Short mmCIF file of C-alpha atoms in Angstrom, two decimals:
data_model
loop_
_atom_site.label_atom_id
_atom_site.label_comp_id
_atom_site.label_asym_id
_atom_site.label_seq_id
_atom_site.Cartn_x
_atom_site.Cartn_y
_atom_site.Cartn_z
CA MET A 61 -254.52 43.06 209.54
CA ARG A 62 -256.26 39.71 209.50
CA PRO A 63 -253.63 37.25 210.71
CA ARG A 64 -253.62 37.05 214.46
CA THR A 65 -251.22 34.97 216.49
CA ALA A 66 -250.37 34.80 220.14
CA ALA A 67 -248.08 32.67 222.24
CA LEU A 68 -248.60 31.16 225.64
CA ALA A 69 -245.96 29.30 227.62
CA PRO A 70 -245.23 27.15 225.73
CA LEU A 71 -246.34 29.00 222.60
CA ALA A 72 -249.58 27.87 221.01
CA LEU A 73 -251.26 29.28 217.92
CA LEU A 74 -254.38 31.27 218.71
CA ALA A 75 -257.17 32.36 216.41
CA LEU A 76 -255.84 34.86 213.89
CA THR A 77 -257.91 37.16 214.00
CA GLY A 78 -250.79 54.58 202.05
CA CYS A 79 -246.93 75.33 186.99
CA THR A 80 -245.15 75.53 184.09
CA GLY A 81 -241.62 76.91 184.43
CA GLY A 82 -239.82 78.91 181.82
CA GLY A 83 -236.23 78.34 180.91
CA GLY A 84 -233.61 78.78 178.22
CA ALA A 85 -233.91 81.33 175.43
CA PRO A 86 -237.17 83.24 174.86
CA ALA A 87 -239.62 81.54 172.52
CA SER A 88 -238.79 84.08 169.79
CA ALA A 89 -235.07 83.48 169.94
CA PRO A 90 -233.73 80.80 167.56
CA THR A 91 -231.54 78.02 168.81
CA ALA A 92 -228.37 76.85 167.12
CA GLN A 93 -230.53 74.69 164.89
CA GLY A 94 -232.84 77.58 164.10
CA LYS A 95 -235.75 76.22 166.15
CA ALA A 96 -237.41 77.77 169.18
CA PRO A 97 -236.93 75.63 172.30
CA ALA A 98 -239.92 73.92 173.88
CA ALA A 99 -241.23 75.32 177.14
CA SER A 100 -239.79 73.49 180.11
CA ALA A 101 -241.99 70.99 181.87
CA ALA A 102 -243.70 71.71 185.18
CA PRO A 103 -241.34 71.07 188.08
CA GLY A 104 -241.77 67.69 189.68
CA PRO A 105 -242.37 67.12 193.39
CA ARG A 106 -239.39 67.11 195.71
CA THR A 107 -240.63 66.86 199.29
CA PRO A 108 -242.65 63.98 200.79
CA GLU A 109 -245.61 66.34 201.14
CA GLU A 110 -245.46 67.27 197.45
CA TYR A 111 -245.28 63.62 196.42
CA LEU A 112 -248.23 62.78 198.69
CA ALA A 113 -250.29 65.61 197.21
CA ARG A 114 -249.64 64.30 193.68
CA ALA A 115 -250.48 60.73 194.72
CA LYS A 116 -253.75 61.80 196.35
CA ALA A 117 -254.74 63.73 193.22
CA VAL A 118 -254.09 60.69 191.02
CA LEU A 119 -256.05 58.47 193.40
CA ALA A 120 -259.04 60.81 193.25
CA GLU A 121 -259.15 60.73 189.45
CA GLU A 122 -260.64 57.23 189.32
CA GLN A 123 -263.90 55.77 190.59
CA GLY A 124 -262.03 53.16 192.58
CA TRP A 125 -259.01 50.87 192.81
CA THR A 126 -258.20 47.19 193.31
CA PHE A 127 -255.34 45.97 195.48
CA ALA A 128 -253.67 42.64 196.18
CA VAL A 129 -252.86 42.37 199.89
CA ARG A 130 -250.58 39.92 201.69
CA GLY A 131 -249.73 39.77 205.36
CA SER A 132 -247.80 37.70 207.86
CA GLU A 133 -247.53 37.68 211.63
CA ALA A 134 -245.37 35.76 214.08
CA LEU A 135 -244.67 35.50 217.79
CA THR A 136 -241.51 33.70 218.83
CA SER A 137 -239.73 32.88 222.07
CA PRO A 138 -236.94 30.51 223.13
CA GLY A 139 -239.67 27.92 223.73
CA GLY A 140 -241.29 27.96 220.32
CA SER A 141 -243.15 30.04 217.79
CA SER A 142 -246.51 30.59 216.14
CA SER A 143 -247.27 32.28 212.86
CA ALA A 144 -249.97 32.95 210.31
CA SER A 145 -250.34 34.54 206.89
CA TYR A 146 -253.13 36.22 204.98
CA GLU A 147 -253.91 37.14 201.39
CA ALA A 148 -256.84 39.04 199.91
CA THR A 149 -258.19 41.06 197.02
CA VAL A 150 -259.44 44.49 198.08
CA ASP A 151 -261.81 46.64 196.01
CA ARG A 152 -262.17 50.23 197.12
CA SER A 153 -264.68 52.67 195.60
CA GLN A 154 -264.61 56.40 196.25
CA LEU A 155 -268.04 57.78 195.37
CA PRO A 156 -269.67 56.64 197.54
CA PRO A 157 -266.75 55.51 199.73
CA ALA A 158 -266.90 51.75 200.32
CA LEU A 159 -264.60 48.75 200.57
CA HIS A 160 -264.87 45.01 199.97
CA SER A 161 -262.14 42.52 200.85
CA SER A 162 -262.19 38.79 200.16
CA GLY A 163 -259.33 36.68 201.44
CA THR A 164 -258.00 33.67 203.31
CA THR A 165 -256.04 33.22 206.52
CA HIS A 166 -253.52 30.38 206.66
CA ALA A 167 -252.63 29.15 210.13
CA LYS A 168 -251.59 25.85 211.68
CA GLY A 169 -252.23 23.93 208.48
CA ALA A 170 -255.79 25.23 208.09
CA ASP A 171 -257.31 27.83 205.79
CA LYS A 172 -260.15 30.11 206.86
CA PRO A 173 -261.95 32.40 204.42
CA GLU A 174 -262.71 35.94 205.52
CA GLU A 175 -264.83 38.67 203.96
CA VAL A 176 -264.94 42.33 204.96
CA TYR A 177 -267.18 45.20 203.89
CA VAL A 178 -267.03 48.86 204.87
CA VAL A 179 -270.30 50.47 203.83
CA ASP A 180 -272.03 53.59 205.16
CA GLY A 181 -269.40 54.02 207.84
CA THR A 182 -269.84 50.53 209.33
CA VAL A 183 -267.47 47.55 209.14
CA TYR A 184 -268.95 44.09 208.46
CA VAL A 185 -266.78 40.99 208.97
CA LYS A 186 -267.46 37.31 208.31
CA LYS A 187 -264.81 34.75 209.25
CA GLY A 188 -265.37 31.20 208.10
CA GLY A 189 -267.48 29.55 205.42
CA ARG A 190 -270.79 30.52 203.92
CA ASP A 191 -272.69 29.62 207.09
CA ALA A 192 -270.58 31.86 209.35
CA ARG A 193 -272.31 34.82 210.93
CA TRP A 194 -271.58 38.44 210.12
CA LYS A 195 -270.22 40.74 212.82
CA SER A 196 -270.43 44.51 212.52
CA GLY A 197 -269.20 47.61 214.31
CA PRO A 198 -267.82 51.11 213.84
CA PRO A 199 -264.35 51.57 212.33
CA THR A 200 -263.28 53.11 215.65
CA ASP A 201 -263.62 49.71 217.31
CA PRO A 202 -260.06 48.27 217.42
CA GLU A 203 -261.28 44.79 216.48
CA MET A 204 -263.11 46.15 213.45
CA ALA A 205 -260.18 48.42 212.52
CA ASN A 206 -257.81 45.43 212.55
CA ALA A 207 -260.06 43.63 210.09
CA VAL A 208 -259.80 46.38 207.46
CA GLU A 209 -256.86 46.73 205.09
CA ASP A 210 -257.34 49.90 203.04
CA PRO A 211 -254.18 50.75 201.06
CA ALA A 212 -255.77 53.95 199.75
CA ALA A 213 -256.14 55.22 203.32
CA ALA A 214 -252.38 54.93 203.76
CA LEU A 215 -252.04 58.24 201.92
CA GLU A 216 -254.05 59.99 204.64
CA GLY A 217 -252.05 60.91 207.71
CA TYR A 218 -249.01 59.07 206.38
CA ALA A 219 -246.55 61.79 207.33
CA GLU A 220 -247.47 61.68 211.02
CA GLY A 221 -245.65 59.73 213.67
CA ALA A 222 -242.21 59.31 212.17
CA SER A 223 -239.26 59.42 214.53
CA GLY A 224 -237.43 61.75 212.14
CA PRO A 225 -237.76 63.46 208.75
CA LEU A 226 -239.59 61.46 206.12
CA SER A 227 -237.31 60.17 203.40
CA VAL A 228 -237.78 60.18 199.63
CA THR A 229 -235.75 57.65 197.67
CA ARG A 230 -235.77 56.72 193.98
CA THR A 231 -235.31 53.00 193.44
CA GLY A 232 -235.79 50.57 190.62
CA ALA A 233 -239.37 50.08 191.81
CA GLY A 234 -240.19 53.80 191.75
CA VAL A 235 -240.24 56.61 194.29
CA GLU A 236 -240.31 55.40 197.91
CA LEU A 237 -241.62 57.52 200.78
CA ARG A 238 -240.63 56.13 204.14
CA ALA A 239 -241.77 56.86 207.70
CA ALA A 240 -240.14 55.09 210.63
CA ALA A 241 -240.14 54.94 214.40
CA GLY A 242 -237.99 53.13 216.97
CA PRO A 243 -236.06 51.69 218.57
CA ALA A 244 -237.59 52.96 221.81
CA ALA A 245 -239.49 51.92 224.88
CA LEU A 246 -243.17 51.60 223.95
CA SER A 247 -244.16 54.04 226.71
CA ALA A 248 -242.05 56.77 225.04
CA VAL A 249 -243.58 56.54 221.55
CA ARG A 250 -246.98 54.87 221.75
CA ASP A 251 -248.91 58.12 221.07
CA ARG A 252 -247.34 58.61 217.64
CA PRO A 253 -249.83 57.71 214.89
CA LEU A 254 -247.49 55.23 213.21
CA VAL A 255 -246.84 53.49 216.54
CA ARG A 256 -250.53 53.53 217.52
CA LYS A 257 -251.23 51.53 214.39
CA ALA A 258 -248.57 49.00 215.34
CA VAL A 259 -249.83 48.79 218.94
CA ARG A 260 -253.37 48.17 217.73
CA GLU A 261 -252.11 45.13 215.84
CA LEU A 262 -250.09 43.95 218.84
CA ALA A 263 -252.96 44.33 221.34
CA PRO A 264 -254.73 40.97 220.78
CA ALA A 265 -251.49 39.06 221.37
CA LEU A 266 -250.84 41.05 224.57
CA GLU A 267 -254.35 40.28 225.80
CA GLN A 268 -253.79 36.57 225.33
CA LEU A 269 -250.45 36.72 227.10
CA ARG A 270 -251.89 38.64 230.03
CA ALA A 271 -254.70 36.14 230.35
CA ALA A 272 -252.00 33.48 230.72
CA GLY A 273 -250.21 35.46 233.41
CA ILE A 274 -247.52 36.87 231.15
CA ALA A 275 -247.59 40.65 231.38
CA ALA A 276 -245.15 43.53 230.99
CA PRO A 277 -245.72 47.30 231.34
CA ASP A 278 -245.25 49.55 228.32
CA SER A 279 -242.00 50.81 229.83
CA ARG A 280 -240.49 47.34 229.44
CA ILE A 281 -242.00 46.45 226.05
CA ARG A 282 -239.61 47.66 223.37
CA LEU A 283 -240.54 48.83 219.90
CA GLU A 284 -237.67 47.53 217.82
CA SER A 285 -238.98 49.17 214.65
CA ALA A 286 -242.11 50.38 212.90
CA GLU A 287 -241.99 51.35 209.25
CA GLU A 288 -244.43 52.42 206.56
CA VAL A 289 -243.31 52.69 202.93
CA LEU A 290 -245.31 54.04 200.00
CA THR A 291 -244.06 53.34 196.48
CA LEU A 292 -245.21 55.69 193.71
CA ASP A 293 -244.87 55.40 189.96
CA PRO A 294 -242.07 57.88 189.07
CA ALA A 295 -243.93 59.19 186.01
CA THR A 296 -247.59 59.27 187.09
CA TYR A 297 -247.22 59.36 190.92
CA ARG A 298 -249.81 56.63 191.22
CA LEU A 299 -249.58 54.55 194.39
CA THR A 300 -248.19 51.21 193.23
CA ALA A 301 -247.35 49.54 196.55
CA HIS A 302 -247.64 49.98 200.30
CA ARG A 303 -245.78 48.18 203.07
CA PHE A 304 -246.25 48.31 206.82
CA ARG A 305 -244.15 46.34 209.27
CA CYS A 306 -243.39 46.38 212.96
CA VAL A 307 -241.33 44.43 215.49
CA PHE A 308 -241.76 44.41 219.27
CA ARG A 309 -239.75 42.78 222.07
CA ILE A 310 -241.81 41.57 225.05
CA PRO A 311 -239.96 40.51 228.23
CA TYR A 312 -241.09 37.57 230.33
CA GLY A 313 -239.39 35.42 232.96
CA GLY A 314 -235.90 36.71 232.25
CA GLN A 315 -236.37 36.05 228.54
CA GLU A 316 -238.22 37.82 225.77
CA MET A 317 -240.69 37.21 222.98
CA ARG A 318 -240.47 38.77 219.55
CA TYR A 319 -243.67 39.89 217.85
CA SER A 320 -243.48 40.81 214.15
CA GLN A 321 -245.96 41.73 211.47
CA GLU A 322 -245.68 42.75 207.84
CA VAL A 323 -248.48 43.76 205.46
CA THR A 324 -247.88 44.59 201.81
CA SER A 325 -250.25 45.65 199.06
CA GLU A 326 -249.92 46.22 195.34
CA THR A 327 -252.22 48.31 193.18
CA THR A 328 -253.49 45.95 190.49
CA GLY A 329 -255.90 48.17 188.57
CA VAL A 330 -258.87 50.51 188.46
CA PHE A 331 -262.11 49.34 190.06
CA MET A 332 -265.21 50.37 188.10
CA GLY A 333 -267.85 48.33 189.92
CA THR A 334 -270.12 49.02 192.85
CA ILE A 335 -269.88 47.67 196.37
CA ALA A 336 -273.06 46.56 198.11
CA LEU A 337 -273.65 44.46 201.20
CA PRO A 338 -274.78 40.88 200.58
CA PRO A 339 -278.10 39.65 201.97
CA GLY A 340 -277.91 38.92 205.66
CA ALA A 341 -274.88 41.11 206.43
CA ARG A 342 -276.93 43.92 207.94
CA ARG A 343 -279.02 42.67 210.85
#
């Protein structure tokens, strides 16, 4: 996620950086009204895995998708707090796979534009105005990975890392699939995929704190909660929204800091364009 906050003592804002079933009477048998009953519809999905399979199939039917992404991040302690927010439009094509994000970070009364491309397996990031320089790296680089918000990728590997069975709930917004982890000591859960994602977002804040002499081992950092929710259209199984949020408690000096982050995205439409790097991005 783009927003990046950290707190020192006292807190100061730092750069911010998912068959047809038969039934009833035979077709030849008349009903009470004298009409043959229609064949029953194909059974709908029931398990999280079945819903995910339907959602992936719907996603693959289109050339690409457009998402509206919003995020917020905060670090608080008894001595103060710092926070930031982010918003962007993300276009994601599938053949060939590529992504373009254009957004703005809001922090400490200032706005900073940010643009991200993922093309040919490389991430390109530019933070600042038109004269800012592009930075590039592989998606395996944590800094590059934090710069990319890809709601479509939330469908891949979503079911991993939950602390218990995945839940399926029908709400007014649609069908919600939910994975969760915590509360637990970070050392006990950090290898779960869902928690690894949360830790990757937390890492820059921890680095800043350690540089200021504020450090705590994983055994003392507590994951209060990590949650990922996918919302699907109940009729088409299209991904309509995605939400990721996490909360950590970090001890220091007999007190504790609270780190929180939430990123939400909404599917706004089909993307039919092409994504190409602008001049100067590839050096």
